[in-house]
PDB file of C-alpha atoms in Angstrom:
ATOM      1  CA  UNK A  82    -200.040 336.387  93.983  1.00 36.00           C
ATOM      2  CA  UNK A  83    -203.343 335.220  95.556  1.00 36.00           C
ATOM      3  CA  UNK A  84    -202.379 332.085  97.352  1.00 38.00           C
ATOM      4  CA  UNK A  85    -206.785 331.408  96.831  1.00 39.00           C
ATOM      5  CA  UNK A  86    -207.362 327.818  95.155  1.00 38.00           C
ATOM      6  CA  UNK A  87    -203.776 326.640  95.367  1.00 38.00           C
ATOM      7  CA  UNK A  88    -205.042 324.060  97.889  1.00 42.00           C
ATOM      8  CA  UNK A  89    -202.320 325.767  99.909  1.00 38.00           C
ATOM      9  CA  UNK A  90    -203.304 327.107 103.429  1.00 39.00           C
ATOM     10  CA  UNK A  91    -201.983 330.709 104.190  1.00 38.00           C
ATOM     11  CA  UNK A  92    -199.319 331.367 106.641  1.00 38.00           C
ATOM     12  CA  UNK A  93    -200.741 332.519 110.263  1.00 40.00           C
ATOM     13  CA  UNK A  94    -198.982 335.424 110.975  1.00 36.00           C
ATOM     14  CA  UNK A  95    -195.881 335.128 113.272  1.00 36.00           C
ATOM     15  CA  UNK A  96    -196.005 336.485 116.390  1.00 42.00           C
ATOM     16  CA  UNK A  97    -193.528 338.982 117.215  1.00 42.00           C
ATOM     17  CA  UNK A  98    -191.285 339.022 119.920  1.00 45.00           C
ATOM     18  CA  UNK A  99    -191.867 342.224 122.718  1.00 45.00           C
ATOM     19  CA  UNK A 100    -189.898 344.891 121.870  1.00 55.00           C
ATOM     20  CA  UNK A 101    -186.813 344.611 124.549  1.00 82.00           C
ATOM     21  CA  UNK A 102    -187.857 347.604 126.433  1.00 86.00           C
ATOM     22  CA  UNK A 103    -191.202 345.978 127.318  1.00 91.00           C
ATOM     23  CA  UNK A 104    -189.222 342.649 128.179  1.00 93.00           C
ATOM     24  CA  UNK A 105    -186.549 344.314 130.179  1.00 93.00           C
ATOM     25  CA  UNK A 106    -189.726 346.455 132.110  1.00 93.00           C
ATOM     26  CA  UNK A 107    -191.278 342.916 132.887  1.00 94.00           C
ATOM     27  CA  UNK A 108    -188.478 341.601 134.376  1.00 95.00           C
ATOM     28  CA  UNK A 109    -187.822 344.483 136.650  1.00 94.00           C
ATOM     29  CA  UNK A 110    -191.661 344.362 137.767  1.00 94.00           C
ATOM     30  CA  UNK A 111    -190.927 340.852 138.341  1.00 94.00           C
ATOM     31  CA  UNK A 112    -188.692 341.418 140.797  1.00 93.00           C
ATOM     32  CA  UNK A 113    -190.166 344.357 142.624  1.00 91.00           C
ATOM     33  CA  UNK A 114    -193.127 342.604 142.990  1.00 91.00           C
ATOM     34  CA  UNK A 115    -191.139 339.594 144.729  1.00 92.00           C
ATOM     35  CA  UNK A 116    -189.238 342.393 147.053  1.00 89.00           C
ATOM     36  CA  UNK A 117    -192.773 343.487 147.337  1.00 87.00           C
ATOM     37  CA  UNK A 118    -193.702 340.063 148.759  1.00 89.00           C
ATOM     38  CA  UNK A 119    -191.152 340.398 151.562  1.00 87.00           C
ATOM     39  CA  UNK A 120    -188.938 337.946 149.856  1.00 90.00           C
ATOM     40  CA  UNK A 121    -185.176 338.179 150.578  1.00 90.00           C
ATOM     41  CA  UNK A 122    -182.674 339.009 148.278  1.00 88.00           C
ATOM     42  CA  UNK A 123    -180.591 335.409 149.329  1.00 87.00           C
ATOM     43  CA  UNK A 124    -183.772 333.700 148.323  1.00 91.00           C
ATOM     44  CA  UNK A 125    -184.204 335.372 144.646  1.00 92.00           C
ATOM     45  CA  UNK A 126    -183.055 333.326 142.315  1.00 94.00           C
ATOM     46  CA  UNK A 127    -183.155 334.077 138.208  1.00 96.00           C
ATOM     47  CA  UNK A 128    -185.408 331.030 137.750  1.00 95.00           C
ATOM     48  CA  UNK A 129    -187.802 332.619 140.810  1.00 96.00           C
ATOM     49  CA  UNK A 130    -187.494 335.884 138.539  1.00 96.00           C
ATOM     50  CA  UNK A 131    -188.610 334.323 135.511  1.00 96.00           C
ATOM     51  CA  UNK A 132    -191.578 332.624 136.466  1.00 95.00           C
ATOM     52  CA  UNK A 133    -192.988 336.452 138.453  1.00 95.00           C
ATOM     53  CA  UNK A 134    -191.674 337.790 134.811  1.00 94.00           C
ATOM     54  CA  UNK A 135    -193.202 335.096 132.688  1.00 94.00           C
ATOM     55  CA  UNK A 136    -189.892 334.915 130.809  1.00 95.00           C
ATOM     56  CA  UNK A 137    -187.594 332.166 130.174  1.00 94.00           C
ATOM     57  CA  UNK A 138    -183.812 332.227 132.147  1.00 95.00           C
ATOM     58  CA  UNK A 139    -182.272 332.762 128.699  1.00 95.00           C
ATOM     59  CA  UNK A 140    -184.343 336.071 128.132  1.00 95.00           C
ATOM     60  CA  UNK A 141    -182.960 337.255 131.511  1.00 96.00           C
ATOM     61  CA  UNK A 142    -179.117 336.411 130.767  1.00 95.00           C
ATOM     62  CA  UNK A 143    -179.347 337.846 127.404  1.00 94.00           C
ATOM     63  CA  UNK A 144    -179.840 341.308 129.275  1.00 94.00           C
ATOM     64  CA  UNK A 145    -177.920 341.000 132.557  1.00 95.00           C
ATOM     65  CA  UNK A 146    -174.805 338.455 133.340  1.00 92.00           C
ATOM     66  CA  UNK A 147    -176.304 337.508 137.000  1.00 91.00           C
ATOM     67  CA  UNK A 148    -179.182 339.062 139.393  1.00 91.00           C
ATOM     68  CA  UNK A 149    -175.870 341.262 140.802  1.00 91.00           C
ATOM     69  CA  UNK A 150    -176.408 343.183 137.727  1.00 93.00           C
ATOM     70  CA  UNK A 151    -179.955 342.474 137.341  1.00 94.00           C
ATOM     71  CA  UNK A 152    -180.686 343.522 141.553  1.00 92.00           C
ATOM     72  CA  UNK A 153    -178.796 346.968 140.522  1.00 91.00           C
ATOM     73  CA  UNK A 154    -180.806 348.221 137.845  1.00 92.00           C
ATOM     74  CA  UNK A 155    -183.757 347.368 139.692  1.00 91.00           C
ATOM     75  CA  UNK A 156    -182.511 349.810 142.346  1.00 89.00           C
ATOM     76  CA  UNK A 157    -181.868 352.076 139.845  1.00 89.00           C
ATOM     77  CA  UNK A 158    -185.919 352.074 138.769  1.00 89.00           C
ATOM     78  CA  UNK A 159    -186.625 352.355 142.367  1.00 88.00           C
ATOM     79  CA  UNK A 160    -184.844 355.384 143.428  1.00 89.00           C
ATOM     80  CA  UNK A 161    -184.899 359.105 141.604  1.00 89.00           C
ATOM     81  CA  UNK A 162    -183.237 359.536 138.325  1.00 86.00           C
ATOM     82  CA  UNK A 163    -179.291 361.070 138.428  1.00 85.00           C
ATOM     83  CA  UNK A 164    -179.758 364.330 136.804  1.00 86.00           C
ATOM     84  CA  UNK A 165    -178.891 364.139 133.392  1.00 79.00           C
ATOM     85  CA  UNK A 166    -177.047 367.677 132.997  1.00 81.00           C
ATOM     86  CA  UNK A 167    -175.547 369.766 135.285  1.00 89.00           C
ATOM     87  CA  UNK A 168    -176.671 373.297 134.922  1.00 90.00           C
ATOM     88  CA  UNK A 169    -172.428 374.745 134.363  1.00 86.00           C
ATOM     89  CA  UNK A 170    -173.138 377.589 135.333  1.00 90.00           C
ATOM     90  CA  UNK A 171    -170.920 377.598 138.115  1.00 94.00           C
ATOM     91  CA  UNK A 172    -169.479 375.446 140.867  1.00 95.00           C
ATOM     92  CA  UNK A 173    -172.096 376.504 143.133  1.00 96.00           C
ATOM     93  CA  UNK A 174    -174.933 375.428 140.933  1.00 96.00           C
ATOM     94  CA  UNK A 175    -173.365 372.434 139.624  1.00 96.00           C
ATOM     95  CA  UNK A 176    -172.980 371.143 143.328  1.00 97.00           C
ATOM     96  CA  UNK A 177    -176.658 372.165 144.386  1.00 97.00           C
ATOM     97  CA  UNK A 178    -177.887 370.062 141.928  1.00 96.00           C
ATOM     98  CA  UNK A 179    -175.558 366.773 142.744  1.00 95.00           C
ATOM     99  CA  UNK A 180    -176.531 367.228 146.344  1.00 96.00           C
ATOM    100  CA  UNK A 181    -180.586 367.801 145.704  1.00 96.00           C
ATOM    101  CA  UNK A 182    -180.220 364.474 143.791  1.00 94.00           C
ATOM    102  CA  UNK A 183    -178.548 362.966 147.519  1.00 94.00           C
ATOM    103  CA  UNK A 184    -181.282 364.670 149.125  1.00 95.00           C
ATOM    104  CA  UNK A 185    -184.646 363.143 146.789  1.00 94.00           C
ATOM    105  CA  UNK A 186    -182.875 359.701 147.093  1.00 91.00           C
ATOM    106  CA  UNK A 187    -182.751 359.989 151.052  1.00 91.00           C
ATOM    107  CA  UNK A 188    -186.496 360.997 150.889  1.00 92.00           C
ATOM    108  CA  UNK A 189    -187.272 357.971 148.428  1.00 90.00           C
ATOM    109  CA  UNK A 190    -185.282 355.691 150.680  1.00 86.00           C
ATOM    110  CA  UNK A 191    -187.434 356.793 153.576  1.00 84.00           C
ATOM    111  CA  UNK A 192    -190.755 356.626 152.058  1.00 83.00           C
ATOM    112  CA  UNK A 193    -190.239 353.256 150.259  1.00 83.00           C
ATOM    113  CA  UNK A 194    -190.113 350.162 152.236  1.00 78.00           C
ATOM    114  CA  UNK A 195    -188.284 348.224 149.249  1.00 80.00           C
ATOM    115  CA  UNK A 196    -185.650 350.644 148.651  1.00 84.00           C
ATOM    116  CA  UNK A 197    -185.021 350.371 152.493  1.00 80.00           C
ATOM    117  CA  UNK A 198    -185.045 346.664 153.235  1.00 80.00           C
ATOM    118  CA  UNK A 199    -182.791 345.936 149.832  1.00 85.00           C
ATOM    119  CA  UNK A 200    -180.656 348.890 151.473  1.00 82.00           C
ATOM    120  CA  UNK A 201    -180.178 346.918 154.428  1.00 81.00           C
ATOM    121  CA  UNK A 202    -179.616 343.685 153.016  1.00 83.00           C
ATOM    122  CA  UNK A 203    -177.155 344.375 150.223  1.00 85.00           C
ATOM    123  CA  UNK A 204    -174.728 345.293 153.521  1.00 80.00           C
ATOM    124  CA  UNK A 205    -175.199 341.682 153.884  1.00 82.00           C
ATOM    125  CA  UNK A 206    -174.155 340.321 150.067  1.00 86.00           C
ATOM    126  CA  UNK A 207    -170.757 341.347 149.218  1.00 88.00           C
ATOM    127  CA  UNK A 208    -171.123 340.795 144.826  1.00 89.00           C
ATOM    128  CA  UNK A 209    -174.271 342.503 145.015  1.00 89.00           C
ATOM    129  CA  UNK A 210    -173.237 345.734 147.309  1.00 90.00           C
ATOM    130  CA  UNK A 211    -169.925 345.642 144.900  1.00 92.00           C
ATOM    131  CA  UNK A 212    -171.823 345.746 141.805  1.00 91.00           C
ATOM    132  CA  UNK A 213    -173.989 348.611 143.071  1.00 91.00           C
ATOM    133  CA  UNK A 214    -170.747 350.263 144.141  1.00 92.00           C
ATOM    134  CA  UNK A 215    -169.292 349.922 140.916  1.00 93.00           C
ATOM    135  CA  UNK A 216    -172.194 351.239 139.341  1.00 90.00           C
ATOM    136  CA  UNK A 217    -173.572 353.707 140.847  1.00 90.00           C
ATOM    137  CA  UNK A 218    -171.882 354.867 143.835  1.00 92.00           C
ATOM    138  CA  UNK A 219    -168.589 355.312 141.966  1.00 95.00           C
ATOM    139  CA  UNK A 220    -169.700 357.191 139.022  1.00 93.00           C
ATOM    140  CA  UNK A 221    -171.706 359.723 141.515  1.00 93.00           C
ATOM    141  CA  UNK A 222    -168.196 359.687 143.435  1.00 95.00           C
ATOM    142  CA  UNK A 223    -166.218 360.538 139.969  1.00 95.00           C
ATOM    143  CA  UNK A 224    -168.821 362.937 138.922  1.00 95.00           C
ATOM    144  CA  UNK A 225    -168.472 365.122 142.404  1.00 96.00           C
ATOM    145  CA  UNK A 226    -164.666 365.394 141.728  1.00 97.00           C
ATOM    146  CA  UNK A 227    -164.857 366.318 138.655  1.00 96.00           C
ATOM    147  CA  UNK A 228    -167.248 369.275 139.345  1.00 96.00           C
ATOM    148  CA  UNK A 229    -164.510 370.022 142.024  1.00 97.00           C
ATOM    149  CA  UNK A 230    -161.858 370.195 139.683  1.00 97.00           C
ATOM    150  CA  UNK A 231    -163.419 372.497 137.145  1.00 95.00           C
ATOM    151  CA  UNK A 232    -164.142 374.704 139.835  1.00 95.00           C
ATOM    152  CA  UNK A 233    -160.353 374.393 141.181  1.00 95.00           C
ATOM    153  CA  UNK A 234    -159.151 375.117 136.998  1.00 95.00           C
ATOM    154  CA  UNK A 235    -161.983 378.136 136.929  1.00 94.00           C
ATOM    155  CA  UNK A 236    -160.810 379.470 140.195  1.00 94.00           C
ATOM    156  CA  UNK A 237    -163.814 379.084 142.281  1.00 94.00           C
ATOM    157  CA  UNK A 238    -162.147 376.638 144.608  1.00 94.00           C
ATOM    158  CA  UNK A 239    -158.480 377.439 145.983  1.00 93.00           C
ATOM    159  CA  UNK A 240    -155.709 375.521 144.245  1.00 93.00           C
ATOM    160  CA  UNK A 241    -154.273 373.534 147.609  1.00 94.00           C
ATOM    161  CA  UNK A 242    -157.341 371.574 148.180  1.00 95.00           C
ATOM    162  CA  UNK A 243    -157.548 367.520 148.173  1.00 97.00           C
ATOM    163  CA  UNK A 244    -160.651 367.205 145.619  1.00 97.00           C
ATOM    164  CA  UNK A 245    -161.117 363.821 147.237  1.00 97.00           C
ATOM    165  CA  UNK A 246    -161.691 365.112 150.993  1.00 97.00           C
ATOM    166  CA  UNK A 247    -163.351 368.516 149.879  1.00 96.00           C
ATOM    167  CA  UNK A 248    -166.005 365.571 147.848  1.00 97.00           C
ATOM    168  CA  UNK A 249    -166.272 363.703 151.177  1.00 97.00           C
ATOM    169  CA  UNK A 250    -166.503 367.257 152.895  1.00 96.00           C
ATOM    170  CA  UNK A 251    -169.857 368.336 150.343  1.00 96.00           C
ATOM    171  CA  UNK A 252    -171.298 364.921 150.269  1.00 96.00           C
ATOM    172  CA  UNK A 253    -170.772 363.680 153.515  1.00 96.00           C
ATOM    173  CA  UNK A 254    -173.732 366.276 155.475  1.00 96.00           C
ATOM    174  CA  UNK A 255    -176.517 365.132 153.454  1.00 95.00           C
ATOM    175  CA  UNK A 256    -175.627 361.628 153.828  1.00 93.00           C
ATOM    176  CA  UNK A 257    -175.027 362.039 157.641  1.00 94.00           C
ATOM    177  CA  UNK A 258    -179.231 363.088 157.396  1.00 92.00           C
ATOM    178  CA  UNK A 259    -180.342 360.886 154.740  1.00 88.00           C
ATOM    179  CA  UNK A 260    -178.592 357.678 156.375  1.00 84.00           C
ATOM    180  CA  UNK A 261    -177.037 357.989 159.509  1.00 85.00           C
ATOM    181  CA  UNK A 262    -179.916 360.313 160.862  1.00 90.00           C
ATOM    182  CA  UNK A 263    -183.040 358.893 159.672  1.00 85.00           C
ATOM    183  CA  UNK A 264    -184.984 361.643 162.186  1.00 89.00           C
ATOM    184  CA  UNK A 265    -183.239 364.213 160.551  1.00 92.00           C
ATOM    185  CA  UNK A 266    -185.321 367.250 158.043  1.00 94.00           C
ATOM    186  CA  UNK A 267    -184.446 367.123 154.879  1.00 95.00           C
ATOM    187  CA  UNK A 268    -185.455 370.418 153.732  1.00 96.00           C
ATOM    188  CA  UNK A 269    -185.818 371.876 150.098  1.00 96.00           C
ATOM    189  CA  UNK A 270    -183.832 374.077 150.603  1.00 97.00           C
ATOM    190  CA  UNK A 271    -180.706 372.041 152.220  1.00 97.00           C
ATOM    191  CA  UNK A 272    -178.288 371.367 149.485  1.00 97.00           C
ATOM    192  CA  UNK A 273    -178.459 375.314 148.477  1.00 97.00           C
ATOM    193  CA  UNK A 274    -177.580 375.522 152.510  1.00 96.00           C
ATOM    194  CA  UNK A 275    -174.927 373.197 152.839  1.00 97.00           C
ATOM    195  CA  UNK A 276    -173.331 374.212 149.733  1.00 97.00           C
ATOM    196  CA  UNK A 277    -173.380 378.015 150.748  1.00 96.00           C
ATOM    197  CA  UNK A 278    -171.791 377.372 153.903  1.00 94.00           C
ATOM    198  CA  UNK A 279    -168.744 375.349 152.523  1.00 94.00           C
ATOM    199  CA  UNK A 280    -168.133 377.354 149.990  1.00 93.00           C
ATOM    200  CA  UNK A 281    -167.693 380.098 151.936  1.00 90.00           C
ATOM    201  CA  UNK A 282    -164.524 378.333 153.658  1.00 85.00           C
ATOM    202  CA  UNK A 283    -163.589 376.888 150.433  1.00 83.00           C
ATOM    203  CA  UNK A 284    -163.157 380.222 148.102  1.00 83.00           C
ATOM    204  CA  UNK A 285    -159.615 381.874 147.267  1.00 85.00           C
ATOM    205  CA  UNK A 286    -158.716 384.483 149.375  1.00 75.00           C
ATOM    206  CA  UNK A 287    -158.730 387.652 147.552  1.00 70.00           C
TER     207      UNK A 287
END
């Protein structure tokens, strides 16, 4: 019914709220742009985060518990995707793409000066380098051993081998030249390398 003559003013339409995706993005810009600025992770504060995001401290809260949680996603935005599948074709393949992923990230940690100063200082920060650990070092750790164990049921890998030393045994040259090595190639073709010339020591004896 037309609302015209009732001496009664139409409603202004409400405003909606941004869609979370667009609030969560702001909030994460917010904060790179701070790291950006050269400011310190110590000095970030949720209320510093809001004002960069133009949220309130509520909004933020509603979406992470503390900036432990909040510092780790932004990380996460920063560095290259995980890969979402793993081809299963084989063991071979499987671990050439979990170490390519090891090898992008050293690249990205190399070209960006955020990813490398936040590196650095989460050392520093005990709740923030433990909730980074939690999640995402520790599911990249799970997800090695279990490509190591279907390997191990499939027979590709012999069945007396510690899964958790053979994972620091694959992992541990690409981080030796993404981390410890910073002068260190990084070839494409590295993981397929490395890879090749475990496996080759790793295979049952026929």
């Amino acid at each position: 019914m037309s609302l015209a003559g009732s001496g009664t003013a139409p409603e202004q339409p409400v405003r909606g709220r941004p869609r979370s995706e667009a609030v969560e993005r702001a909030i994460i810009e917010g904060t790179m742009k701070l790291l950006e600025d050269g400011v310190p992770l110590a000095e970030i504060s949720i209320e510093r985060i809001a004002r960069t995001a133009g949220v309130g401290k509520a909004t933020i809260y509603r979406r992470w518990s503390g900036k432990e949680e909040l510092f780790v996603d932004v990380l996460r935005a920063a560095e290259p995707e995980d890969p979402e599948l793993l081809p299963g074709t084989s063991l071979r393949d499987d671990l050439v793409v979990l170490l390519e992923s090891l090898r992008r990230r050293g690249l990205a940690n190399r070209s960006s000066a955020i990813l490398h100063n936040v590196h650095a200082q989460m050392k520093s920060s005990p709740k923030i380098w433990a909730a980074y650990h939690n999640s995402v070092i520790a599911p990249r750790r799970r997800l090695g051993i279990e490509i190591l164990r279907r390997g191990q049921e499939n027979g590709e890998l012999r069945a007396d081998l510690d899964l958790e030393l053979v994972n620091d045994i694959v992992v541990g040259p690409m981080l030796v030249r993404a981390v410890l090595r910073p002068e260190a190639d990084l070839p494409d073709d590295l993981a397929e390398r490395i890879v090749d010339t475990l496996l080759t020591g790793l295979r049952p004896v026929n």
